[in-house]
CSV table of C-alpha atoms in Angstrom, one decimal:
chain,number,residue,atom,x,y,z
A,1,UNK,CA,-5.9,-23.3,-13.0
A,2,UNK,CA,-8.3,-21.0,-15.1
A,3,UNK,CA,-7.0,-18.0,-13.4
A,4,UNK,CA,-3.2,-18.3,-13.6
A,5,UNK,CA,-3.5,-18.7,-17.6
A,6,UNK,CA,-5.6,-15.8,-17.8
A,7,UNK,CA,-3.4,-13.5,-15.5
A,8,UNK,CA,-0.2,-15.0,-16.9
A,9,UNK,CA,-1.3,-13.8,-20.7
A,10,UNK,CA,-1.7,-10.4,-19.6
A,11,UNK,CA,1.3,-10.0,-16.9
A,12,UNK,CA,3.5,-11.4,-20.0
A,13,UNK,CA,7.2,-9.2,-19.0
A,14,UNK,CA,7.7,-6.8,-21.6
A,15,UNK,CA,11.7,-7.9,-22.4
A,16,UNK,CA,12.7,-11.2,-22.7
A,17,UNK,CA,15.3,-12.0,-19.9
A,18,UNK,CA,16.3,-15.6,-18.5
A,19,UNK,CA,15.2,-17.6,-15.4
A,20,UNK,CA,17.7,-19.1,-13.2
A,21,UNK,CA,17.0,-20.6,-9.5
A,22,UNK,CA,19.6,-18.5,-8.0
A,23,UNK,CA,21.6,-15.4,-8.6
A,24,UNK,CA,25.2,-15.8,-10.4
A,25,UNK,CA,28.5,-14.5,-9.4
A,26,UNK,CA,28.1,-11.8,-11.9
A,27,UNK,CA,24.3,-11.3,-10.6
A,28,UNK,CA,25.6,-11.2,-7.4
A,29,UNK,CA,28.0,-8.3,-8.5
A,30,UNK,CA,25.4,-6.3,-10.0
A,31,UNK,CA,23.4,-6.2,-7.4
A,32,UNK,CA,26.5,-4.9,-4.8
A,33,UNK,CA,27.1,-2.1,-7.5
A,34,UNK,CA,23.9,-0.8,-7.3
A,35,UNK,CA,22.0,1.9,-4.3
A,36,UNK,CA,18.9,0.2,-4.4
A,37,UNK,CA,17.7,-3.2,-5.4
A,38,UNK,CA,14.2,-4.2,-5.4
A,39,UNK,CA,13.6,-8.0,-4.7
A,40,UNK,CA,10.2,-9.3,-5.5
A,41,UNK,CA,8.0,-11.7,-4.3
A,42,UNK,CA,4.8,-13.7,-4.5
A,43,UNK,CA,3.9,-13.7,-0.7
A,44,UNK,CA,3.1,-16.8,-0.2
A,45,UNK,CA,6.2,-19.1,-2.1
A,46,UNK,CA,8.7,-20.1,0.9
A,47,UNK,CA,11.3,-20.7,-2.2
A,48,UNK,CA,10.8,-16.8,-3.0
A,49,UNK,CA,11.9,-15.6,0.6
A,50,UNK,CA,14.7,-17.7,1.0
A,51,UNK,CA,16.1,-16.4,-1.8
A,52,UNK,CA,15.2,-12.7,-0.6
A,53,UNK,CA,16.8,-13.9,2.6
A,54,UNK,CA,19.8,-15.2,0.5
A,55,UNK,CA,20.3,-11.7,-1.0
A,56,UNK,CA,20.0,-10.0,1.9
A,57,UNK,CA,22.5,-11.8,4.0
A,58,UNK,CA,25.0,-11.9,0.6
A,59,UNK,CA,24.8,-7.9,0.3
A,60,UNK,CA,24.6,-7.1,3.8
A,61,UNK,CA,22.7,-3.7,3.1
A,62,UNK,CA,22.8,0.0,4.5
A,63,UNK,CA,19.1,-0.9,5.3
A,64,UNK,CA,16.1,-2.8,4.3
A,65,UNK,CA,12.8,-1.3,3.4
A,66,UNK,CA,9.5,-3.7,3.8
A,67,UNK,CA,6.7,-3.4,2.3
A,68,UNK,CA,4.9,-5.5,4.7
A,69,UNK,CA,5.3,-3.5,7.7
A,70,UNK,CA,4.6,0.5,9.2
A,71,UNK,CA,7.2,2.4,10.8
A,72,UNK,CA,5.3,1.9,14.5
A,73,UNK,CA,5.2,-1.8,13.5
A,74,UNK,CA,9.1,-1.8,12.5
A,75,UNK,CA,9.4,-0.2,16.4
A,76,UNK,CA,7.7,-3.1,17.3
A,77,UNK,CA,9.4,-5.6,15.4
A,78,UNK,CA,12.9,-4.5,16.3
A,79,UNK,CA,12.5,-5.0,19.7
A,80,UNK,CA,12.0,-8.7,19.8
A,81,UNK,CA,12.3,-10.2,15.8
A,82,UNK,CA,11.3,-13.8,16.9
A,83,UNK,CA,8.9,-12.7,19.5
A,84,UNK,CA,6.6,-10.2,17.4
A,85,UNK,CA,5.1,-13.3,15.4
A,86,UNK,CA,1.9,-13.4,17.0
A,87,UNK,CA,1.2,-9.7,15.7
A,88,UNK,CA,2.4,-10.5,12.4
A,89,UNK,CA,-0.1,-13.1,12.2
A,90,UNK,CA,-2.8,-10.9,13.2
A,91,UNK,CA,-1.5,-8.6,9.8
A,92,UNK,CA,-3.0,-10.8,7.4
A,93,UNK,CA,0.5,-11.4,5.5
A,94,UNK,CA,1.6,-14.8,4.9
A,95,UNK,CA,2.8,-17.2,7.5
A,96,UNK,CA,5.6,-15.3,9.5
A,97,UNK,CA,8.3,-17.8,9.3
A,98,UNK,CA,8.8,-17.3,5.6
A,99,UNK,CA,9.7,-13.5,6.8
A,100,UNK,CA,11.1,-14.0,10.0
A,101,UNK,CA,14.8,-14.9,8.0
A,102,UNK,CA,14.5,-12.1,5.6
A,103,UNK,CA,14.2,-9.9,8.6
A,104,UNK,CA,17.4,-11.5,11.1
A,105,UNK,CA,19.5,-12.0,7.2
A,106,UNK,CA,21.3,-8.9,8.6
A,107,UNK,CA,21.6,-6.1,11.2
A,108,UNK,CA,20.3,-3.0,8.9
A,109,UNK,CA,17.9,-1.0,10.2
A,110,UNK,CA,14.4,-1.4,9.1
A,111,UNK,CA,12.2,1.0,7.7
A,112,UNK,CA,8.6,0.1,7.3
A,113,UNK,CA,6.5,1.3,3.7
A,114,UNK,CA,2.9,-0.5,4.7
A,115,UNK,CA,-0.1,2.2,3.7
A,116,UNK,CA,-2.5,1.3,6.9
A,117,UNK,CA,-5.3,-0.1,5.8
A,118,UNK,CA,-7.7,3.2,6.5
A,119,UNK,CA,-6.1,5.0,4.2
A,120,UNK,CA,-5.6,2.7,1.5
A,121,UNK,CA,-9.7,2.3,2.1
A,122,UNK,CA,-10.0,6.2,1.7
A,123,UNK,CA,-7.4,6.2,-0.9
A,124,UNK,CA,-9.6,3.7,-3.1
A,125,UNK,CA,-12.4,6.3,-3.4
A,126,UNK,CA,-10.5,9.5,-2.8
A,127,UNK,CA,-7.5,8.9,-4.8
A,128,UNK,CA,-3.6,8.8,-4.7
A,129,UNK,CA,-3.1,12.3,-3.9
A,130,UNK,CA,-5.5,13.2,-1.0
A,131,UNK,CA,-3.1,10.5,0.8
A,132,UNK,CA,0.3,10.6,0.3
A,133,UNK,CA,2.4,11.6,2.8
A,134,UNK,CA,5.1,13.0,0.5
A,135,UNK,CA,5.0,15.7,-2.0
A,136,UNK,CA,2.4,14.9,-4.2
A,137,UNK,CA,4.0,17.2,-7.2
A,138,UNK,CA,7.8,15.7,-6.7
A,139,UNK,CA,6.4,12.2,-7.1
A,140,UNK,CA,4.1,13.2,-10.0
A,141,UNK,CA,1.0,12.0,-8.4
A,142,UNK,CA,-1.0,15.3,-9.8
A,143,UNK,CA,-1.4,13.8,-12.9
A,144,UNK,CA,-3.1,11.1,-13.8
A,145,UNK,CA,-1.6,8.2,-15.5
A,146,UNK,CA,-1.1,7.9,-19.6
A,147,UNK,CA,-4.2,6.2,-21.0
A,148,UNK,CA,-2.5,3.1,-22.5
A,149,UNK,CA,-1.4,2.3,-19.0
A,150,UNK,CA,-4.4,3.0,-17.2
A,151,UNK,CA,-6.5,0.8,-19.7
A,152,UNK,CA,-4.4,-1.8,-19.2
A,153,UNK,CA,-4.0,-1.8,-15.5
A,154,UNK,CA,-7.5,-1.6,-15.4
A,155,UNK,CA,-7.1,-5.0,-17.6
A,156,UNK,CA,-5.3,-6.5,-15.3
A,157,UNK,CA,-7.3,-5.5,-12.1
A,158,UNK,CA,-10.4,-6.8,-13.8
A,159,UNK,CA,-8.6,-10.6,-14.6
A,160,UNK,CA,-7.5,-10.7,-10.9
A,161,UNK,CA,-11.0,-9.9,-10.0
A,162,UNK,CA,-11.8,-13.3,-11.9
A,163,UNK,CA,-13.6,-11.0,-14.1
A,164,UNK,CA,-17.1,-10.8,-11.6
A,165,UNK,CA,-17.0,-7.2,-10.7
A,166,UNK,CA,-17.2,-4.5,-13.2
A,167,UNK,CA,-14.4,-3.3,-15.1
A,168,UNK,CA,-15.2,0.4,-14.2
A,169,UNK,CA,-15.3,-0.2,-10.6
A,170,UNK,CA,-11.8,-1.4,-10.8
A,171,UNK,CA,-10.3,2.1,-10.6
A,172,UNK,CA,-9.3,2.5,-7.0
A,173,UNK,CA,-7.4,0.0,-7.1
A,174,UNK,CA,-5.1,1.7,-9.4
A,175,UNK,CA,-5.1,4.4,-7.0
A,176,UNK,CA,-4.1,2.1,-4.0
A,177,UNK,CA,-1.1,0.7,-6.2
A,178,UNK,CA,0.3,3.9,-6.7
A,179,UNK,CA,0.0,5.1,-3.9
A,180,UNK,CA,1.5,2.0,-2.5
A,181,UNK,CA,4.2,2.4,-4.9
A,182,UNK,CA,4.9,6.2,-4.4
A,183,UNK,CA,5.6,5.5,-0.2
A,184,UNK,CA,7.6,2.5,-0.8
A,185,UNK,CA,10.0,4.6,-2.7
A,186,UNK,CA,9.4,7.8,-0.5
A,187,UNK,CA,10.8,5.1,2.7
A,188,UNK,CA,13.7,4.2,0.1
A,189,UNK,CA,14.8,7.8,-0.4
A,190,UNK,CA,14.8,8.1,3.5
A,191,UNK,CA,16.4,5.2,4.0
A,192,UNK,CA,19.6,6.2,1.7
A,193,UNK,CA,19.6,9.9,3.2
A,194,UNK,CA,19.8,8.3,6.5
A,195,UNK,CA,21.9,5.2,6.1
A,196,UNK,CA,23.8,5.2,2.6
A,197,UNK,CA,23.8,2.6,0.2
A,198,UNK,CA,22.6,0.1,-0.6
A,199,UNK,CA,19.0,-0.4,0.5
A,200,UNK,CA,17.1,-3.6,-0.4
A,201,UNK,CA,13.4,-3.5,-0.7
A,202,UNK,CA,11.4,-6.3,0.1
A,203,UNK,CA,8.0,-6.1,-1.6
A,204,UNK,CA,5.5,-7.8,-4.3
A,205,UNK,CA,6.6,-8.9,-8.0
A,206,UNK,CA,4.1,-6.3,-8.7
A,207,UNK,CA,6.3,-2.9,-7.0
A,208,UNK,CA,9.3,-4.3,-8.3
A,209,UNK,CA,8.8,-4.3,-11.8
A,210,UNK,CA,10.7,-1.2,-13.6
A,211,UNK,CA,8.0,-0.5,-16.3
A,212,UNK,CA,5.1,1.5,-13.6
A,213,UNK,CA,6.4,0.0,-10.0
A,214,UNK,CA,8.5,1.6,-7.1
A,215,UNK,CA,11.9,1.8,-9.6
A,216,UNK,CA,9.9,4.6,-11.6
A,217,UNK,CA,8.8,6.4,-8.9
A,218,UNK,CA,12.8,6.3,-7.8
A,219,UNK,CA,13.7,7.3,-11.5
A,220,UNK,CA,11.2,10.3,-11.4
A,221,UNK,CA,12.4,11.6,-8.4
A,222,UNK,CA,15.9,11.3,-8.3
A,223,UNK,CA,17.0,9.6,-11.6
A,224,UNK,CA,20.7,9.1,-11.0
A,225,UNK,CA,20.1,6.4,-8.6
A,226,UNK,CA,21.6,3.0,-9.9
A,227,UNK,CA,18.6,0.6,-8.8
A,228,UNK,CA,18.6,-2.9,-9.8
A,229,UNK,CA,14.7,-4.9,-10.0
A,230,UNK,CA,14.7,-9.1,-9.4
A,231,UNK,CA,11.6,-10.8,-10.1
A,232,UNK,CA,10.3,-14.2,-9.2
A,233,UNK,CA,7.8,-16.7,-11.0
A,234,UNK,CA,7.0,-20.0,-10.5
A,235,UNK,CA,7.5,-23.2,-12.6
A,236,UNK,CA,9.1,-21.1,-15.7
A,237,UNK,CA,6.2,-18.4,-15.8
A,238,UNK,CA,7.8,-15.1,-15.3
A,239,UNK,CA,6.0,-12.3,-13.8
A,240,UNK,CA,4.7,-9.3,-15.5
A,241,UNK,CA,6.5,-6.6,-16.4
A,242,UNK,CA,10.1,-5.3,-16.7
A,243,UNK,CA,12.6,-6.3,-14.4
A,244,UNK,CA,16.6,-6.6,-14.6
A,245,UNK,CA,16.6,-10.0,-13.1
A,246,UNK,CA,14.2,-13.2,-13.3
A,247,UNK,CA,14.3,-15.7,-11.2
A,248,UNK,CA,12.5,-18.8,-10.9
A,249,UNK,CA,11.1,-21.4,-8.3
A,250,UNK,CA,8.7,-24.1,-8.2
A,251,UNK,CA,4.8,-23.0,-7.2
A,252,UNK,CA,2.7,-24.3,-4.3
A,253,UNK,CA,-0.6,-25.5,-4.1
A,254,UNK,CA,-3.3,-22.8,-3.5
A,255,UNK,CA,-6.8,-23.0,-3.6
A,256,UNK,CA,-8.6,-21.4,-6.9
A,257,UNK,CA,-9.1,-17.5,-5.7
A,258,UNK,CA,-12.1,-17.7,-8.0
A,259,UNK,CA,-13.9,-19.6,-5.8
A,260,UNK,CA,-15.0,-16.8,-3.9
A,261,UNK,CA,-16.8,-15.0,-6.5
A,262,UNK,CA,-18.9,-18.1,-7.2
């Protein structure tokens, strides 16, 4: 489809590195070696969270961090795993069985990252720093991004907008990623105070890359950690950005998310 050309062009990874359907011995390794490793996701690929769930259960973590969930839905979810699908439907995410392995694939604690919706909303218009519970200064959200980057995630927004709003109005949404991205790795650094290493985060290709996602954030603030990023694309197309690790599955069919601007 029209759209997956255009945003595959832009999200082009910025290092070559291989595709292989599942991790390696010496992957494997790496990963085990490492206090935090990021595995991405495109939400909606079953293939994609079997292979998080794969990970998971392989390294047994300290503790796994979600992007999909808030700390008084992890409460929730922790009492009753199997029984708390009927909220997670409700959430909006993909279909909860995808999940549902990735969450039982061990017994570490859970520590939900999810911005609630009201404040990404306010976020959008308000910007990063009116709404990050963290130290705003720590996790350098008091300055504003380098130009080159801000162009071109502003580049990006506007192709997976199907290019029908303007370019200009794209803005907040650069604010709502990195905000997104600052309390993902605000929840990792708790999680490794409270529960040691490692910690596997469970979030979108898009946090996990190295180049401007969560791992930066983590570099910023406390740049000895040893953190290892895993991406996954579909049929061969990797996705954008720098990661440590690519791995590949076959894509499903989706409707054209065009078709709602037309």
């Amino acid at each position: 489809m029209r759209w997956i050309s255009l945003i595959a062009t832009l999200l082009a990874p910025t290092v070559a590195v291989s595709s292989d359907a599942v991790p390696s011995a010496d992957d494997l390794a790496l990963m085990a070696a490492a206090d935090v490793v990021i595995v991405g996701e495109t939400h909606d690929n079953p293939a994609h969270h079997t292979l998080q769930a794969s990970i998971v259960a392989t390294l047994d973590p300290a503790a796994l961090v979600i992007e999909m969930l808030t700390p008084d839905e992890v409460v929730k979810l922790e009492q009753d795993k199997p029984g708390y699908h009927d909220t997670w439907q409700d959430s909006g995410w993909p279909d909860y069985a995808m999940y549902l392995p990735v969450f039982t694939a061990s017994d570490a604690p859970i520590f939900g990252a999810a911005v609630p919706r009201e404040v990404a909303r306010a976020s959008y218009t308000e910007g990063v720093a009116a709404h990050f519970d963290g130290d705003v200064a720590l996790f350098g959200l008091d300055k504003p991004l380098p130009k080159d980057q801000h162009d071109l995630r502003l580049d990006l927004q506007f192709t997976a907008h199907c290019e029908a709003m303007p370019r200009e109005a794209l803005g907040g949404m650069i604010e709502v990623q990195r905000l997104r991205d600052a309390t993902l790795a605000k929840a990792t650094l708790d999680a490794l105070d409270a529960q040691g290493r490692p910690v596997v985060i469970i979030t979108g290709n898009g946090h996990a890359r190295a180049d401007w996602g969560v791992p930066a954030f983590l570099k910023l603030v406390r740049p000895d950690l040893d953190v290892i990023t895993i991406g996954q694309g579909e049929d061969g197309h990797p996705p954008g950005g720098r990661f440590d690790l690519i791995y590949d599955a076959p894509s499903i069919d989706r409707p054209d998310p065009c078709d709602t601007f037309k």
